[in-house]
């Protein structure tokens, strides 16, 4: 009876499935991570190692996460896991921003409540419950991303201990005189009815009318009389895109050193900058005019003009902020509606600050006949009035970039109100110095935040809302003095730490201030509380003090902040300012930013375009590891594209890595690394080549992880699996694995090599492929020194350290090239149906003497390397397939001899063994 030689082969065997089936199989494992407290075990195992602190920027607890949030959390998870596998203890304490207007508005909507009919305490409790619900929802979503962290002890900005620390930070800044109350134009949202910070502003295209308005001269100090011109015929022409601000006009500002002229049209003269006059006259449709004289802007200072529709005069002033980019060079100046206007008018004590718009965006009695109109309606009414009085010089419809509220998306106003400010100017140079001591990734981030800090105005930190941390200031009822001192701050902080900030609304000052507390000015004993709350950016700007400085297991300053590029004017900056103001240095050593998630065509995702996709949808269709692989594959410093096509490509890349692991696992069946590994000296040259490639990969991956270049990690590992492993090493060693003696040195050498490769690969992909790395690790045989519970409990791989000659890799690189040539020739013959598999063929290599001598050194291995039944080297003739670059040509001919029933190679030795007449001599000796 014929023997079944298939049973004598060492065929791969593994329970590791070919298909990942990630959507079904991942989430149970992630739940197991949570139940078995994987994060806490990892941190405990790294106890005593150097700390690495990545401080989490708090997402807003008011809804489901989006792809940008997923990108951010997954990037952080890569770093935390890598650091914990690289000799550090790297805790990760997730945090949430739980105060602010978006939560207040959503909580009211969800409860169907009206803020005017409930008490502040009722509203605050409603907001707190709403925020905590979304914290729990987002926790579950982050866990579904495979993100590990201290979810049992997150930091929340509504926690009493956090609020107390925030009060102390505020007090420290006040002690240094960085906090003050003043009248200044601030961003104001009439829809949300509150002041806004710069970080709460978004710019969007806004259609509007730009208008040119004539202001008639009333008092000229004799200036025009000297020119022989009747002053009643002279007009200063201003240009504005915010017509509604004209009731607030009290001045016209000129550049002191610019050249101005009088543009004569009929019997009227218009004062304009000479450079801008032609474009202004074109806007008015006037072609018949002449320019009379040339004057410096400073010569017009203190001339007075009549307001075009209110019974008052405006003063002509000068300021260095005036530019010649557009308009007329005569700048409409309303200090109640603009920071630059406000600042320049402070130089002229006689100029009043007029704010003819209320908090709802409605014009007041100071706007005259336009009182009661909303700003949009006022634009039209005022333009119509100017046209009727002859003061409208020109009007043109344009689209311009205008600031909008980040919450409600409505256009905002500039409005001078009394607010609490942080005087950034007082420590701006220190902040710039601190910026220069930080490592910014990418490098352009340094210049970006430095310019923002240099150019910024003082920070408006008060908000006219209820859901937030109260500004900890009391006012003397007798003299009105605002009081902030060590005694009051400590009393308020202690109360918040014990009872939370709701106590501010529940208690009278007499209940929390010390019994001996008194007004430092008049010694009064009765006080009232400030009603404003702090800007939420002040909340999150204090996390470095409340979390990094306070939480167990962390250290100040943090090693890394990692957030979106919008945080240069948000969290990075607010954290920097509070840290420099209180400690004199930055709260972070490194700052890394990522871009925006956009669709496959590079368009921003939005509801209107219906091109957004929720992370859970991707997880349901592709799996979390594919989503994580998308993050890893992207150069995230720029905008990151996502589309079904991109995800399908990544799924294919994932399959290559998975199949490499599965193939190796199948061939390690029964392999015990403790007893079956061979020494490095017993490895074949090809095995050593593979391990040298592995060492090079480890070096590249280590450098990429340390520089946060995760796309280099992914592409290097993918390339290694496809090019070095599947296409070369694993392909060549099949015969050795399947056909050699199961426990022979040759097969064990290949198994040793594969074990070392997969052990290292699994560790290297562990930070990225949260599920798959654990799945491989549980299927992989281990030495007794390794922690089998989780790959994360082990360290990143160390180089194998194979020692070879300088020419070793050069030699094998050449073999690789020649093998590629042989593969192309064999494929041509296979396509022509001359051969079936490559083992049906012999290869004849025609080459020069030098190449022939080189190949002779591999003569015994060439048929295995090329996966053919025979190789002949010839220095004569030319082969059918010519490869000029390599200096050789190749013939592919039918193999000679008989086909071995076991290894399928053709050999003249088939039949040489009487008991195994269908086997070659090699196979016969193995089965004996």
GROMACS .gro file of N, CA, C and O in nm, residues 371-460:
model
  360
  371UNK      N    1  -3.251  10.362   1.755
  371UNK     CA    2  -3.268  10.288   1.880
  371UNK      C    3  -3.374  10.180   1.862
  371UNK      O    4  -3.477  10.203   1.797
  372UNK      N    5  -3.349  10.063   1.918
  372UNK     CA    6  -3.443   9.952   1.911
  372UNK      C    7  -3.419   9.857   1.796
  372UNK      O    8  -3.482   9.751   1.789
  373UNK      N    9  -3.331   9.896   1.703
  373UNK     CA   10  -3.303   9.809   1.588
  373UNK      C   11  -3.190   9.711   1.621
  373UNK      O   12  -3.095   9.744   1.692
  374UNK      N   13  -3.201   9.589   1.567
  374UNK     CA   14  -3.089   9.496   1.576
  374UNK      C   15  -2.982   9.541   1.478
  374UNK      O   16  -3.010   9.615   1.382
  375UNK      N   17  -2.863   9.497   1.499
  375UNK     CA   18  -2.750   9.548   1.418
  375UNK      C   19  -2.772   9.524   1.269
  375UNK      O   20  -2.741   9.611   1.187
  376UNK      N   21  -2.824   9.406   1.231
  376UNK     CA   22  -2.847   9.378   1.089
  376UNK      C   23  -2.947   9.477   1.030
  376UNK      O   24  -2.928   9.529   0.919
  377UNK      N   25  -3.054   9.502   1.104
  377UNK     CA   26  -3.156   9.597   1.055
  377UNK      C   27  -3.101   9.739   1.053
  377UNK      O   28  -3.134   9.819   0.964
  378UNK      N   29  -3.016   9.770   1.150
  378UNK     CA   30  -2.957   9.904   1.157
  378UNK      C   31  -2.866   9.930   1.037
  378UNK      O   32  -2.859  10.044   0.988
  379UNK      N   33  -2.798   9.829   0.988
  379UNK     CA   34  -2.711   9.845   0.871
  379UNK      C   35  -2.788   9.907   0.754
  379UNK      O   36  -2.744  10.003   0.691
  380UNK      N   37  -2.904   9.850   0.728
  380UNK     CA   38  -2.984   9.898   0.615
  380UNK      C   39  -3.042  10.038   0.642
  380UNK      O   40  -3.040  10.126   0.556
  381UNK      N   41  -3.093  10.057   0.763
  381UNK     CA   42  -3.158  10.185   0.796
  381UNK      C   43  -3.058  10.299   0.795
  381UNK      O   44  -3.088  10.410   0.747
  382UNK      N   45  -2.939  10.274   0.847
  382UNK     CA   46  -2.838  10.380   0.852
  382UNK      C   47  -2.791  10.415   0.711
  382UNK      O   48  -2.774  10.534   0.677
  383UNK      N   49  -2.771  10.312   0.627
  383UNK     CA   50  -2.727  10.339   0.489
  383UNK      C   51  -2.832  10.422   0.415
  383UNK      O   52  -2.798  10.515   0.339
  384UNK      N   53  -2.959  10.390   0.440
  384UNK     CA   54  -3.067  10.466   0.376
  384UNK      C   55  -3.067  10.610   0.424
  384UNK      O   56  -3.086  10.705   0.344
  385UNK      N   57  -3.044  10.631   0.552
  385UNK     CA   58  -3.039  10.765   0.610
  385UNK      C   59  -2.923  10.845   0.549
  385UNK      O   60  -2.939  10.963   0.511
  386UNK      N   61  -2.805  10.781   0.540
  386UNK     CA   62  -2.687  10.849   0.484
  386UNK      C   63  -2.710  10.889   0.339
  386UNK      O   64  -2.668  10.996   0.294
  387UNK      N   65  -2.780  10.803   0.267
  387UNK     CA   66  -2.810  10.833   0.127
  387UNK      C   67  -2.902  10.955   0.116
  387UNK      O   68  -2.883  11.044   0.031
  388UNK      N   69  -2.998  10.962   0.208
  388UNK     CA   70  -3.095  11.073   0.203
  388UNK      C   71  -3.032  11.207   0.241
  388UNK      O   72  -3.077  11.313   0.196
  389UNK      N   73  -2.927  11.202   0.327
  389UNK     CA   74  -2.864  11.327   0.371
  389UNK      C   75  -2.748  11.368   0.282
  389UNK      O   76  -2.686  11.473   0.303
  390UNK      N   77  -2.714  11.284   0.186
  390UNK     CA   78  -2.602  11.314   0.097
  390UNK      C   79  -2.467  11.277   0.156
  390UNK      O   80  -2.364  11.313   0.099
  391UNK      N   81  -2.466  11.206   0.267
  391UNK     CA   82  -2.339  11.168   0.329
  391UNK      C   83  -2.286  11.032   0.281
  391UNK      O   84  -2.175  10.993   0.316
  392UNK      N   85  -2.367  10.960   0.204
  392UNK     CA   86  -2.322  10.831   0.152
  392UNK      C   87  -2.240  10.854   0.026
  392UNK      O   88  -2.294  10.892  -0.078
  393UNK      N   89  -2.110  10.833   0.037
  393UNK     CA   90  -2.018  10.859  -0.075
  393UNK      C   91  -2.021  10.743  -0.175
  393UNK      O   92  -2.021  10.763  -0.296
  394UNK      N   93  -2.022  10.618  -0.122
  394UNK     CA   94  -2.025  10.499  -0.208
  394UNK      C   95  -2.067  10.380  -0.124
  394UNK      O   96  -2.056  10.379  -0.002
  395UNK      N   97  -2.122  10.279  -0.192
  395UNK     CA   98  -2.160  10.155  -0.124
  395UNK      C   99  -2.135  10.038  -0.219
  395UNK      O  100  -2.154  10.051  -0.341
  396UNK      N  101  -2.089   9.926  -0.161
  396UNK     CA  102  -2.054   9.811  -0.244
  396UNK      C  103  -2.076   9.683  -0.165
  396UNK      O  104  -2.038   9.674  -0.048
  397UNK      N  105  -2.138   9.584  -0.228
  397UNK     CA  106  -2.159   9.456  -0.160
  397UNK      C  107  -2.032   9.372  -0.171
  397UNK      O  108  -1.975   9.356  -0.280
  398UNK      N  109  -1.988   9.320  -0.056
  398UNK     CA  110  -1.866   9.237  -0.054
  398UNK      C  111  -1.889   9.115   0.036
  398UNK      O  112  -1.988   9.106   0.108
  399UNK      N  113  -1.796   9.020   0.027
  399UNK     CA  114  -1.793   8.907   0.120
  399UNK      C  115  -1.659   8.914   0.193
  399UNK      O  116  -1.554   8.920   0.129
  400UNK      N  117  -1.664   8.918   0.324
  400UNK     CA  118  -1.539   8.928   0.399
  400UNK      C  119  -1.537   8.827   0.514
  400UNK      O  120  -1.640   8.768   0.550
  401UNK      N  121  -1.419   8.805   0.569
  401UNK     CA  122  -1.403   8.718   0.685
  401UNK      C  123  -1.442   8.795   0.810
  401UNK      O  124  -1.386   8.900   0.838
  402UNK      N  125  -1.538   8.739   0.883
  402UNK     CA  126  -1.590   8.810   1.000
  402UNK      C  127  -1.595   8.713   1.118
  402UNK      O  128  -1.626   8.594   1.101
  403UNK      N  129  -1.564   8.761   1.240
  403UNK     CA  130  -1.565   8.670   1.356
  403UNK      C  131  -1.705   8.625   1.394
  403UNK      O  132  -1.799   8.704   1.396
  404UNK      N  133  -1.715   8.494   1.425
  404UNK     CA  134  -1.840   8.433   1.467
  404UNK      C  135  -1.817   8.360   1.600
  404UNK      O  136  -1.706   8.317   1.631
  405UNK      N  137  -1.923   8.343   1.676
  405UNK     CA  138  -1.917   8.269   1.801
  405UNK      C  139  -1.897   8.121   1.772
  405UNK      O  140  -1.969   8.064   1.689
  406UNK      N  141  -1.803   8.058   1.839
  406UNK     CA  142  -1.773   7.916   1.815
  406UNK      C  143  -1.888   7.826   1.860
  406UNK      O  144  -1.897   7.712   1.817
  407UNK      N  145  -1.976   7.879   1.948
  407UNK     CA  146  -2.082   7.794   2.001
  407UNK      C  147  -2.207   7.800   1.914
  407UNK      O  148  -2.256   7.700   1.865
  408UNK      N  149  -2.260   7.924   1.895
  408UNK     CA  150  -2.386   7.937   1.824
  408UNK      C  151  -2.366   7.972   1.677
  408UNK      O  152  -2.463   7.977   1.601
  409UNK      N  153  -2.241   7.999   1.636
  409UNK     CA  154  -2.204   8.027   1.496
  409UNK      C  155  -2.259   8.160   1.444
  409UNK      O  156  -2.255   8.188   1.325
  410UNK      N  157  -2.311   8.244   1.535
  410UNK     CA  158  -2.364   8.375   1.494
  410UNK      C  159  -2.252   8.478   1.488
  410UNK      O  160  -2.153   8.468   1.562
  411UNK      N  161  -2.266   8.582   1.403
  411UNK     CA  162  -2.167   8.690   1.402
  411UNK      C  163  -2.163   8.758   1.539
  411UNK      O  164  -2.266   8.773   1.605
  412UNK      N  165  -2.045   8.798   1.581
  412UNK     CA  166  -2.031   8.862   1.713
  412UNK      C  167  -2.020   9.013   1.696
  412UNK      O  168  -2.008   9.065   1.583
  413UNK      N  169  -2.023   9.082   1.808
  413UNK     CA  170  -2.002   9.227   1.811
  413UNK      C  171  -1.872   9.256   1.885
  413UNK      O  172  -1.825   9.175   1.965
  414UNK      N  173  -1.816   9.373   1.858
  414UNK     CA  174  -1.714   9.429   1.947
  414UNK      C  175  -1.787   9.532   2.033
  414UNK      O  176  -1.851   9.623   1.979
  415UNK      N  177  -1.776   9.513   2.162
  415UNK     CA  178  -1.857   9.597   2.249
  415UNK      C  179  -1.780   9.626   2.377
  415UNK      O  180  -1.733   9.534   2.444
  416UNK      N  181  -1.766   9.752   2.412
  416UNK     CA  182  -1.695   9.789   2.534
  416UNK      C  183  -1.786   9.767   2.654
  416UNK      O  184  -1.896   9.820   2.661
  417UNK      N  185  -1.740   9.683   2.744
  417UNK     CA  186  -1.814   9.656   2.868
  417UNK      C  187  -1.713   9.645   2.981
  417UNK      O  188  -1.594   9.625   2.959
  418UNK      N  189  -1.764   9.653   3.102
  418UNK     CA  190  -1.678   9.631   3.218
  418UNK      C  191  -1.661   9.480   3.237
  418UNK      O  192  -1.760   9.407   3.251
  419UNK      N  193  -1.537   9.434   3.233
  419UNK     CA  194  -1.507   9.292   3.245
  419UNK      C  195  -1.384   9.275   3.333
  419UNK      O  196  -1.308   9.370   3.356
  420UNK      N  197  -1.364   9.150   3.377
  420UNK     CA  198  -1.240   9.115   3.446
  420UNK      C  199  -1.139   9.067   3.343
  420UNK      O  200  -1.173   8.988   3.254
  421UNK      N  201  -1.018   9.118   3.355
  421UNK     CA  202  -0.913   9.086   3.260
  421UNK      C  203  -0.790   9.033   3.331
  421UNK      O  204  -0.765   9.063   3.448
  422UNK      N  205  -0.714   8.954   3.254
  422UNK     CA  206  -0.578   8.918   3.295
  422UNK      C  207  -0.484   9.005   3.213
  422UNK      O  208  -0.490   9.005   3.089
  423UNK      N  209  -0.398   9.078   3.279
  423UNK     CA  210  -0.307   9.170   3.211
  423UNK      C  211  -0.187   9.094   3.153
  423UNK      O  212  -0.083   9.082   3.215
  424UNK      N  213  -0.207   9.043   3.033
  424UNK     CA  214  -0.102   8.962   2.967
  424UNK      C  215   0.022   9.046   2.941
  424UNK      O  216   0.135   8.996   2.947
  425UNK      N  217   0.004   9.174   2.912
  425UNK     CA  218   0.120   9.260   2.885
  425UNK      C  219   0.221   9.260   2.999
  425UNK      O  220   0.342   9.275   2.976
  426UNK      N  221   0.173   9.241   3.121
  426UNK     CA  222   0.262   9.247   3.238
  426UNK      C  223   0.362   9.132   3.244
  426UNK      O  224   0.465   9.143   3.312
  427UNK      N  225   0.331   9.020   3.176
  427UNK     CA  226   0.426   8.908   3.179
  427UNK      C  227   0.446   8.847   3.039
  427UNK      O  228   0.490   8.734   3.025
  428UNK      N  229   0.414   8.926   2.938
  428UNK     CA  230   0.422   8.877   2.800
  428UNK      C  231   0.563   8.835   2.761
  428UNK      O  232   0.584   8.729   2.699
  429UNK      N  233   0.662   8.912   2.800
  429UNK     CA  234   0.800   8.877   2.764
  429UNK      C  235   0.845   8.748   2.832
  429UNK      O  236   0.918   8.667   2.775
  430UNK      N  237   0.798   8.728   2.955
  430UNK     CA  238   0.828   8.602   3.024
  430UNK      C  239   0.763   8.484   2.953
  430UNK      O  240   0.820   8.374   2.946
  431UNK      N  241   0.642   8.507   2.902
  431UNK     CA  242   0.572   8.401   2.829
  431UNK      C  243   0.646   8.366   2.701
  431UNK      O  244   0.662   8.248   2.666
  432UNK      N  245   0.694   8.468   2.630
  432UNK     CA  246   0.770   8.445   2.506
  432UNK      C  247   0.900   8.370   2.537
  432UNK      O  248   0.939   8.277   2.465
  433UNK      N  249   0.966   8.407   2.645
  433UNK     CA  250   1.087   8.337   2.687
  433UNK      C  251   1.058   8.191   2.718
  433UNK      O  252   1.133   8.100   2.678
  434UNK      N  253   0.946   8.165   2.785
  434UNK     CA  254   0.907   8.028   2.818
  434UNK      C  255   0.878   7.947   2.692
  434UNK      O  256   0.911   7.828   2.684
  435UNK      N  257   0.817   8.011   2.592
  435UNK     CA  258   0.788   7.944   2.466
  435UNK      C  259   0.915   7.890   2.402
  435UNK      O  260   0.920   7.779   2.350
  436UNK      N  261   1.021   7.970   2.410
  436UNK     CA  262   1.148   7.932   2.346
  436UNK      C  263   1.218   7.816   2.416
  436UNK      O  264   1.308   7.755   2.361
  437UNK      N  265   1.175   7.786   2.538
  437UNK     CA  266   1.236   7.675   2.612
  437UNK      C  267   1.162   7.543   2.592
  437UNK      O  268   1.199   7.441   2.648
  438UNK      N  269   1.055   7.547   2.510
  438UNK     CA  270   0.974   7.428   2.484
  438UNK      C  271   1.010   7.371   2.349
  438UNK      O  272   1.044   7.444   2.255
  439UNK      N  273   1.004   7.238   2.336
  439UNK     CA  274   1.023   7.173   2.207
  439UNK      C  275   0.888   7.162   2.137
  439UNK      O  276   0.798   7.093   2.184
  440UNK      N  277   0.873   7.232   2.023
  440UNK     CA  278   0.746   7.236   1.951
  440UNK      C  279   0.751   7.140   1.833
  440UNK      O  280   0.846   7.143   1.753
  441UNK      N  281   0.650   7.055   1.821
  441UNK     CA  282   0.645   6.954   1.715
  441UNK      C  283   0.513   6.971   1.641
  441UNK      O  284   0.407   6.950   1.701
  442UNK      N  285   0.516   7.012   1.512
  442UNK     CA  286   0.632   7.047   1.431
  442UNK      C  287   0.692   7.182   1.472
  442UNK      O  288   0.629   7.258   1.546
  443UNK      N  289   0.812   7.209   1.422
  443UNK     CA  290   0.889   7.324   1.466
  443UNK      C  291   0.823   7.458   1.443
  443UNK      O  292   0.845   7.553   1.518
  444UNK      N  293   0.738   7.466   1.336
  444UNK     CA  294   0.674   7.595   1.308
  444UNK      C  295   0.578   7.637   1.417
  444UNK      O  296   0.536   7.752   1.423
  445UNK      N  297   0.542   7.544   1.506
  445UNK     CA  298   0.451   7.577   1.613
  445UNK      C  299   0.505   7.685   1.705
  445UNK      O  300   0.429   7.765   1.761
  446UNK      N  301   0.637   7.688   1.722
  446UNK     CA  302   0.697   7.788   1.810
  446UNK      C  303   0.668   7.929   1.761
  446UNK      O  304   0.624   8.016   1.837
  447UNK      N  305   0.693   7.952   1.632
  447UNK     CA  306   0.667   8.084   1.576
  447UNK      C  307   0.520   8.120   1.580
  447UNK      O  308   0.483   8.236   1.604
  448UNK      N  309   0.436   8.019   1.562
  448UNK     CA  310   0.292   8.045   1.560
  448UNK      C  311   0.243   8.093   1.695
  448UNK      O  312   0.173   8.195   1.706
  449UNK      N  313   0.278   8.021   1.801
  449UNK     CA  314   0.228   8.061   1.933
  449UNK      C  315   0.299   8.187   1.982
  449UNK      O  316   0.238   8.271   2.049
  450UNK      N  317   0.426   8.204   1.946
  450UNK     CA  318   0.496   8.326   1.987
  450UNK      C  319   0.428   8.449   1.927
  450UNK      O  320   0.405   8.549   1.997
  451UNK      N  321   0.395   8.442   1.797
  451UNK     CA  322   0.328   8.555   1.733
  451UNK      C  323   0.191   8.581   1.795
  451UNK      O  324   0.151   8.696   1.813
  452UNK      N  325   0.121   8.473   1.827
  452UNK     CA  326  -0.011   8.491   1.888
  452UNK      C  327  -0.002   8.558   2.025
  452UNK      O  328  -0.082   8.645   2.058
  453UNK      N  329   0.097   8.516   2.103
  453UNK     CA  330   0.113   8.576   2.236
  453UNK      C  331   0.158   8.721   2.224
  453UNK      O  332   0.108   8.809   2.295
  454UNK      N  333   0.252   8.748   2.134
  454UNK     CA  334   0.300   8.886   2.117
  454UNK      C  335   0.188   8.979   2.071
  454UNK      O  336   0.181   9.095   2.112
  455UNK      N  337   0.101   8.928   1.984
  455UNK     CA  338  -0.001   9.014   1.923
  455UNK      C  339  -0.129   9.022   2.006
  455UNK      O  340  -0.216   9.104   1.977
  456UNK      N  341  -0.141   8.936   2.107
  456UNK     CA  342  -0.270   8.931   2.177
  456UNK      C  343  -0.288   9.050   2.271
  456UNK      O  344  -0.191   9.109   2.321
  457UNK      N  345  -0.414   9.080   2.298
  457UNK     CA  346  -0.448   9.182   2.396
  457UNK      C  347  -0.467   9.114   2.531
  457UNK      O  348  -0.447   8.993   2.544
  458UNK      N  349  -0.506   9.191   2.630
  458UNK     CA  350  -0.531   9.131   2.761
  458UNK      C  351  -0.644   9.030   2.751
  458UNK      O  352  -0.734   9.042   2.667
  459UNK      N  353  -0.640   8.933   2.839
  459UNK     CA  354  -0.732   8.819   2.836
  459UNK      C  355  -0.858   8.852   2.915
  459UNK      O  356  -0.853   8.874   3.036
  460UNK      N  357  -0.972   8.857   2.846
  460UNK     CA  358  -1.101   8.879   2.913
  460UNK      C  359  -1.144   8.747   2.976
  460UNK      O  360  -1.175   8.651   2.904
   0.00000   0.00000   0.00000
